[in-house]
Structure formats: C-alpha cells, structure tokens
Coordinates of C-alpha atoms in Angstrom, one line a residue:
M284 CA 0.0 0.0 0.0
N285 CA 1.4 3.4 -0.9
K286 CA 1.8 6.0 1.9
I287 CA -0.3 9.2 1.6
K288 CA 2.0 12.2 1.3
T289 CA 1.7 14.6 4.2
S290 CA 2.5 17.5 1.8
S291 CA -0.8 16.9 0.0
L292 CA -2.7 17.4 3.2
L293 CA -0.9 20.2 5.0
P294 CA 0.7 23.5 4.2
K295 CA 4.5 23.4 3.9
D296 CA 5.2 24.9 7.4
K297 CA 3.1 22.1 9.0
V298 CA 4.9 19.4 7.0
D299 CA 8.2 20.9 8.2
I300 CA 7.2 20.6 11.9
I301 CA 6.0 17.0 11.4
S302 CA 9.3 16.1 9.7
S303 CA 11.3 17.8 12.5
N304 CA 9.4 15.5 15.0
E305 CA 11.1 12.5 13.4
A306 CA 14.2 13.3 15.6
N307 CA 12.0 13.2 18.7
Y308 CA 10.5 9.9 17.5
L309 CA 14.0 8.4 17.0
I310 CA 15.0 9.5 20.5
L311 CA 11.9 7.8 22.0
S312 CA 12.8 4.7 20.1
G313 CA 16.3 4.7 21.5
R314 CA 17.9 5.3 18.1
L315 CA 20.1 8.2 19.4
D316 CA 22.7 8.3 16.6
E317 CA 20.0 8.5 14.0
A318 CA 18.2 11.2 16.0
I319 CA 21.4 13.3 16.2
Q320 CA 22.1 12.9 12.5
K321 CA 18.5 13.8 11.6
A322 CA 18.4 16.9 13.9
K323 CA 21.8 18.2 12.7
K324 CA 20.7 17.9 9.0
D325 CA 17.3 19.6 9.7
K326 CA 19.0 22.4 11.7
N327 CA 21.4 23.1 8.8
D328 CA 18.8 22.6 6.0
Y329 CA 16.3 25.0 7.7
K330 CA 18.6 27.4 9.4
N331 CA 16.3 30.3 8.6
D332 CA 13.4 28.7 10.3
K333 CA 13.7 29.8 13.9
A334 CA 11.1 27.4 15.3
R335 CA 12.6 24.4 13.6
V336 CA 16.2 25.3 14.6
F337 CA 15.0 25.7 18.3
Y338 CA 13.3 22.3 18.3
N339 CA 16.3 20.6 16.8
L340 CA 18.7 22.2 19.3
Y341 CA 16.5 20.7 22.0
Y342 CA 16.6 17.3 20.3
L343 CA 20.4 17.4 20.1
A344 CA 20.7 18.4 23.7
R345 CA 18.4 15.4 24.8
A346 CA 20.1 12.9 22.5
Y347 CA 23.6 13.7 23.6
Q348 CA 22.6 13.7 27.3
L349 CA 21.1 10.2 26.9
K350 CA 24.4 9.1 25.3
G351 CA 26.3 10.4 28.3
N352 CA 28.0 13.2 26.3
Y353 CA 27.2 16.0 28.8
K354 CA 29.7 18.5 27.4
E355 CA 28.1 18.3 23.9
S356 CA 24.6 18.3 25.4
S357 CA 25.4 21.4 27.3
K358 CA 26.7 23.1 24.2
Y359 CA 23.3 22.6 22.4
C360 CA 21.4 23.7 25.6
E361 CA 23.2 27.0 25.6
Q362 CA 22.6 27.5 21.9
G363 CA 18.9 26.7 22.3
L364 CA 18.5 29.0 25.3
N365 CA 20.1 31.8 23.1
N366 CA 17.6 31.1 20.4
I367 CA 14.4 30.7 22.4
F368 CA 11.2 30.4 20.3
V369 CA 7.8 30.4 21.9
N370 CA 6.4 26.9 21.4
I371 CA 2.9 25.4 21.9
D372 CA 3.9 21.9 22.6
F373 CA 2.7 19.7 25.5
I374 CA 6.1 20.3 27.2
N375 CA 7.9 23.6 27.6
I376 CA 11.1 23.3 25.6
E377 CA 12.8 26.3 27.3
L378 CA 12.1 24.7 30.7
E379 CA 13.4 21.3 29.4
L380 CA 16.6 23.0 28.2
Y381 CA 17.2 24.4 31.7
R382 CA 16.6 21.0 33.2
I383 CA 19.0 19.3 30.8
A384 CA 21.6 21.9 31.4
M385 CA 21.2 21.6 35.1
E386 CA 21.5 17.8 35.1
N387 CA 24.6 18.0 32.8
A388 CA 26.3 20.4 35.2
D389 CA 25.4 18.0 38.1
K390 CA 26.8 15.0 36.3
S391 CA 29.9 16.9 35.3
G392 CA 30.5 18.3 38.8
D393 CA 30.2 21.9 37.6
N394 CA 28.7 23.4 40.7
S395 CA 28.7 27.0 39.3
N396 CA 26.5 26.1 36.3
Y397 CA 24.4 23.7 38.4
L398 CA 23.4 26.5 40.8
K399 CA 22.9 28.9 37.8
Y400 CA 20.6 26.6 35.8
S401 CA 18.7 25.2 38.8
K402 CA 17.8 28.7 39.8
L403 CA 16.6 29.5 36.3
Y404 CA 14.7 26.2 36.1
Q405 CA 12.8 26.9 39.3
E406 CA 11.9 30.4 38.2
K407 CA 10.7 29.2 34.9
S408 CA 8.7 26.2 36.3
K409 CA 6.8 28.5 38.6
K410 CA 5.3 30.3 35.6
I411 CA 4.0 27.2 33.8
N412 CA 0.4 26.1 34.1
Y413 CA 0.5 22.5 33.1
N414 CA -3.3 22.2 33.4
S415 CA -3.9 24.8 30.7
K416 CA -1.4 23.0 28.5
A417 CA -3.3 19.7 29.0
D418 CA -6.5 21.4 27.9
F419 CA -4.8 22.7 24.8
I420 CA -3.6 19.2 23.9
A421 CA -7.1 17.7 24.4
K422 CA -8.5 20.3 22.0
L423 CA -5.7 19.8 19.5
Y424 CA -6.7 16.2 19.0
N425 CA -10.0 17.3 17.6
L426 CA -8.4 19.2 14.7
D427 CA -8.1 17.7 11.3
Q428 CA -4.5 18.9 10.9
I429 CA -3.2 16.5 13.4
Q430 CA -4.3 13.4 11.4
P431 CA -1.2 13.3 9.0
L432 CA 0.9 12.4 12.0
K433 CA -0.6 8.9 11.7
Y434 CA 1.4 8.4 8.5
E435 CA 4.6 9.7 10.1
L436 CA 4.4 7.0 12.8
N437 CA 3.2 4.4 10.2
N438 CA 0.2 3.4 12.3
S439 CA -3.1 4.9 11.2
K440 CA -5.4 2.7 13.2
H441 CA -3.8 3.1 16.7
F442 CA -2.1 6.4 16.3
M443 CA -4.2 8.2 19.0
T444 CA -3.6 5.4 21.5
Y445 CA 0.2 5.5 20.8
L446 CA 0.3 9.3 21.0
W447 CA -1.6 9.3 24.4
L448 CA 0.9 6.8 25.7
I449 CA 3.8 8.9 24.6
I450 CA 2.3 12.0 26.2
L451 CA 1.6 10.1 29.4
F452 CA 5.1 8.7 29.5
L453 CA 6.6 12.2 28.9
L454 CA 4.5 13.8 31.6
L455 CA 5.4 11.1 34.1
F456 CA 9.0 11.2 33.1
T457 CA 9.0 15.0 33.5
A458 CA 7.3 14.7 36.9
Y459 CA 9.9 12.1 38.0
L460 CA 12.8 14.4 36.9
I461 CA 11.3 17.4 38.8
N462 CA 10.8 15.3 41.9
R463 CA 14.3 13.9 41.6
F464 CA 15.8 17.4 41.2
F465 CA 14.1 18.7 44.4
T466 CA 15.0 15.4 46.3
L467 CA 18.7 15.7 45.3
R468 CA 18.7 19.4 46.2
K469 CA 17.4 18.5 49.6
Y470 CA 20.0 15.8 50.0
K471 CA 22.8 18.2 49.2
K472 CA 21.5 20.7 51.7
R473 CA 21.4 18.1 54.4
F474 CA 24.9 16.9 53.5
I475 CA 26.2 20.4 54.0
E476 CA 24.4 20.7 57.3
I477 CA 25.8 17.4 58.5
N478 CA 29.3 18.5 57.7
A479 CA 28.8 21.8 59.6
R480 CA 27.3 20.0 62.7
L481 CA 30.1 17.5 62.9
E482 CA 32.8 20.2 62.6
K483 CA 31.1 22.0 65.4
K484 CA 30.9 18.8 67.5
E485 CA 34.6 18.0 66.9
K486 CA 35.5 21.5 68.3
E487 CA 33.3 21.2 71.3
V488 CA 33.7 17.4 71.9
A489 CA 31.7 17.6 75.1
L490 CA 30.4 20.0 77.7
S491 CA 33.2 21.5 79.9
P492 CA 32.6 21.3 83.7
K493 CA 32.1 25.0 83.8
K494 CA 29.4 24.9 81.1
A495 CA 27.6 22.0 82.7
E496 CA 27.6 23.8 86.0
E497 CA 26.0 26.9 84.4
V498 CA 23.3 24.8 82.7
I499 CA 22.5 22.9 85.9
K500 CA 22.0 26.1 87.9
T501 CA 19.4 27.4 85.5
D502 CA 17.1 24.4 85.9
K503 CA 16.4 22.9 89.3
N504 CA 15.9 19.2 89.3
I505 CA 15.1 16.4 91.6
L506 CA 18.8 15.4 91.2
S507 CA 21.5 17.2 93.1
L508 CA 24.1 19.2 91.1
K509 CA 26.8 16.8 92.2
K510 CA 24.8 13.8 91.0
E511 CA 24.1 15.3 87.6
N512 CA 27.7 16.2 87.1
E513 CA 28.8 12.7 88.1
I514 CA 26.4 11.1 85.5
L515 CA 27.5 13.6 82.8
D516 CA 31.1 12.8 83.5
K517 CA 30.4 9.1 83.1
L518 CA 28.5 9.7 79.9
N519 CA 31.4 11.7 78.4
K520 CA 33.8 8.8 79.2
F521 CA 31.2 6.3 77.7
E522 CA 31.2 8.4 74.5
K523 CA 35.0 8.7 74.3
K524 CA 35.5 5.0 74.8
Q525 CA 32.9 4.4 72.0
Q526 CA 31.1 1.9 74.1
F527 CA 27.9 2.8 72.3
L528 CA 29.1 0.5 69.4
S529 CA 28.1 -2.6 71.3
S530 CA 25.0 -4.2 69.7
T531 CA 23.9 -5.6 73.0
L532 CA 23.8 -2.2 74.8
S533 CA 20.6 -1.3 76.6
L534 CA 19.6 1.4 79.1
S535 CA 19.6 -1.0 82.0
S536 CA 23.0 -2.4 81.1
L537 CA 24.5 1.1 80.8
A538 CA 23.0 2.2 84.1
S539 CA 24.4 -1.0 85.7
S540 CA 27.9 -0.5 84.2
M541 CA 27.9 3.1 85.4
N542 CA 26.5 2.1 88.8
V543 CA 23.8 4.8 88.6
N544 CA 20.1 4.7 89.1
Y545 CA 18.1 3.7 86.0
N546 CA 15.7 6.7 86.3
Y547 CA 18.5 9.2 87.1
L548 CA 20.3 8.2 83.9
T549 CA 17.1 8.6 81.9
L550 CA 16.5 12.1 83.2
T551 CA 20.1 13.2 82.7
I552 CA 20.1 12.0 79.1
K553 CA 16.8 13.6 78.4
K554 CA 17.9 16.9 80.0
Y555 CA 21.4 17.3 78.6
K556 CA 21.4 15.2 75.4
K557 CA 18.0 16.4 74.4
N558 CA 16.9 12.9 73.5
N559 CA 15.6 9.6 74.9
F560 CA 18.1 6.7 75.4
N561 CA 17.5 5.1 72.0
G562 CA 17.7 8.4 70.1
Y563 CA 20.9 9.3 72.0
I564 CA 22.7 6.0 71.2
N565 CA 21.5 6.0 67.5
Q566 CA 22.8 9.6 67.0
L567 CA 26.2 8.6 68.5
R568 CA 26.4 5.5 66.1
I569 CA 25.4 7.5 63.0
D570 CA 27.9 10.3 63.8
Y571 CA 30.6 7.6 64.3
I572 CA 30.0 6.0 60.9
I573 CA 29.8 9.3 59.2
L574 CA 33.2 10.3 60.5
K575 CA 34.6 6.9 59.4
L576 CA 33.3 7.5 55.9
K577 CA 34.8 11.0 55.8
Q578 CA 38.1 10.2 57.4
N579 CA 38.8 6.7 56.1
P580 CA 38.3 6.4 52.3
E581 CA 38.4 2.6 52.4
Y582 CA 35.0 2.7 54.3
L583 CA 33.4 4.2 51.1
N584 CA 33.8 0.8 49.4
Y585 CA 32.3 -1.3 52.2
K586 CA 28.9 -2.8 51.9
I587 CA 26.0 -1.1 53.8
S588 CA 25.6 -4.3 55.9
Y589 CA 29.2 -4.1 57.0
L590 CA 28.8 -0.4 58.0
A591 CA 25.6 -1.3 59.9
E592 CA 27.5 -4.0 61.9
E593 CA 30.5 -1.7 62.4
C594 CA 28.5 0.9 64.3
G595 CA 26.4 -1.5 66.4
F596 CA 23.1 -1.9 64.4
S597 CA 21.5 -5.3 64.2
S598 CA 20.7 -5.2 60.4
H599 CA 21.1 -3.4 57.1
T600 CA 17.4 -2.4 57.2
V601 CA 17.5 -0.9 60.7
F602 CA 20.7 1.0 59.9
T603 CA 19.3 2.5 56.7
R604 CA 16.1 3.6 58.4
I605 CA 18.0 5.2 61.3
F606 CA 20.5 6.8 59.0
I607 CA 17.7 8.5 56.9
E608 CA 15.9 9.4 60.1
K609 CA 19.0 11.2 61.6
T610 CA 20.5 12.7 58.4
G611 CA 17.6 13.0 55.9
I612 CA 19.8 11.2 53.3
P613 CA 20.1 7.5 52.4
P614 CA 23.5 6.0 53.3
S615 CA 24.2 5.2 49.6
K616 CA 23.6 8.8 48.6
F617 CA 25.7 10.1 51.4
I618 CA 28.6 7.9 50.3
E619 CA 28.2 9.2 46.8
Y620 CA 28.5 12.8 48.0
V621 CA 31.6 12.0 50.1
K622 CA 33.2 10.4 47.0
K623 CA 32.5 13.5 44.9
E624 CA 33.9 15.7 47.7
N625 CA 37.1 13.6 48.0
T626 CA 37.5 13.8 44.2
K627 CA 37.3 17.6 44.2
V628 CA 39.9 17.8 47.0
N629 CA 42.3 15.5 45.2
I630 CA 42.0 17.5 42.0

C-alpha cells in the first residue's frame, strides 16, 4: 500500500514541523545516533526557520545527554537558550533545556553552572500552568490537521492510542525528573548541614565542667548538682571509649555499668542530650560511621551491611532507616557525595 504524502494534506510549514518530529520519535525509540544525524541535518537545511532550529537544538541536547556526552549536550542547551522560540507543545522546551543543562552540570561536577541553571529552572517552572497545556492538547486532537501524524508514525489505526501513551510517558518522566531534582537538592543541603554540625561537634567534643555547671544552675531538678555532674562525666567517658558501638547495649546495662540509678540516667540523658536513650545512642552511632566515611576512604567501598554492623546496628534495614531518620539522606547517597567531595579535594 502506498503511503499518503503529508505534503498533500498540510501547508509546507506544518509538514516541516512533522518532519522535525522525526528526531523526537527516533529518541523515544532509542535510536540516538540516527536522531542526532536527523536533527543536525534539519538544523542546517532549515537554518532560517527559527522554530525548527529551536526544536532541533533541543533534540540534540536530549540525545547527547542520553548518550552520556554531557559536554556536547550542554553546548546545544546554551545554543537553544540563546535562540528561544515560543512553542505550543505539551512540554515547555525552554524549561526542558534548563533542566537538561542543570543535570549536565550536576553529572559533570560543575557546581557553578548547576546553581545557575537550577535557579533559572525553578523560576521558569513556577510560571508554567500544566493544566492549561493539558486542555490545549485535548482540543488539539479534535483538529483535522493532526491526522497526518498517523502516517509519520506508520500506524493509522492506533495512532491516537500511541500518542496518548507517549504523552503520558513524557508527563510522568518530567514529573519524575522534577521530583528527583528537588530530592537531590534536599540531600545536598542536608549533607552540608551534617558537615557543619560535625565540625562544630569536633571542636566542642563535650560540655566543659564550667558549662555543665551553668546549665544545671538554670534548671532545678530532683537530682543534686553533684549527682548530675557525676552522671554527665560518666556519659562523656562512655562516648570517648565508643562503648555505644556494642550491639547488646541497653539502658539497664548502661545504668548498671555506670553504677547509677536507672531513672536518674534517663532524666540526665533527656535533659542534657535532648533525646531519649535510643535516640541518643542512635545519634552517636550515626555520627561515628559518618566520621569513618569522611576520614577513612576505604569505608566508602564497604557494603552497607558491614557499615551497619560496624556501628552497632542489628541489620542493614535498621541501619538504613535510622541513617535516613537522623540525616535525611540514604547512606548510599551520602557515600556518593563524600566520594565526589574527595575527588574535588584530590583535584
């Protein structure tokens, strides 16, 4: 059966846009080299068509990023953002170029451009009303001029179904990338906060006797000042000896080993460590393993299960849950950030 020529159904400018979409179709099919070749040829053949050039710069940026060539992808992102053309597609191409440029910078370790493009991405995304775009797409399907796309995809009977699936996939993929961007940004912020907290903790190490005395005087308790200072001193020794790493540790065993009253120990931990017993011990263990990861590079290559056992947790699952609870970052992601930090220092 002979294919119907799209040029017989649409004006030339419409045919050009459909032809340009071949690069997008090739990308979705995983044929990246063909997509790059097609987009480059279209960009050169129609260099006076601003809309077509803009779309093809976007396709080149996408294709090169998927191939892992972040430098080349960034080059086409910058060209595209310097030749912005208002589009009426179901995705905002300008926003996508900012996203691709931001991810390229992140993958390449270029913090300056990462911060630059992430800021522009956020500003642009706030201005977009995806609901109105969805309404526009729904109306567009009722127009006769969309029908020739059936022949471009070689499937006249099920074209609308395929197109809806592609649209759904792209929307879900875009939502995933936006969610991942904000998640990674939150992780980086928490990583910086953890570093700052540990640096402060290393300087202070523990409350000095003078400081503990001042705190005690401001809050009358059922315990005497002498007793509270005595328990605090034992807790400081307990921390310095890293006895919290024992997997069999419990509040009763700690109270027994310190020869102090169970309830007195509980009150002192709550008052001065700002936590209950389990929270206090878990924080000590997580801080311990974080310092090991930062100070001993070989720990970065250990399995999570080994790290869990090293700092006193009973299982990989418990360790991961507590690590996220105390830091806001999964241990695997924290290790990734430390590796990147060490690479920059070595460079």
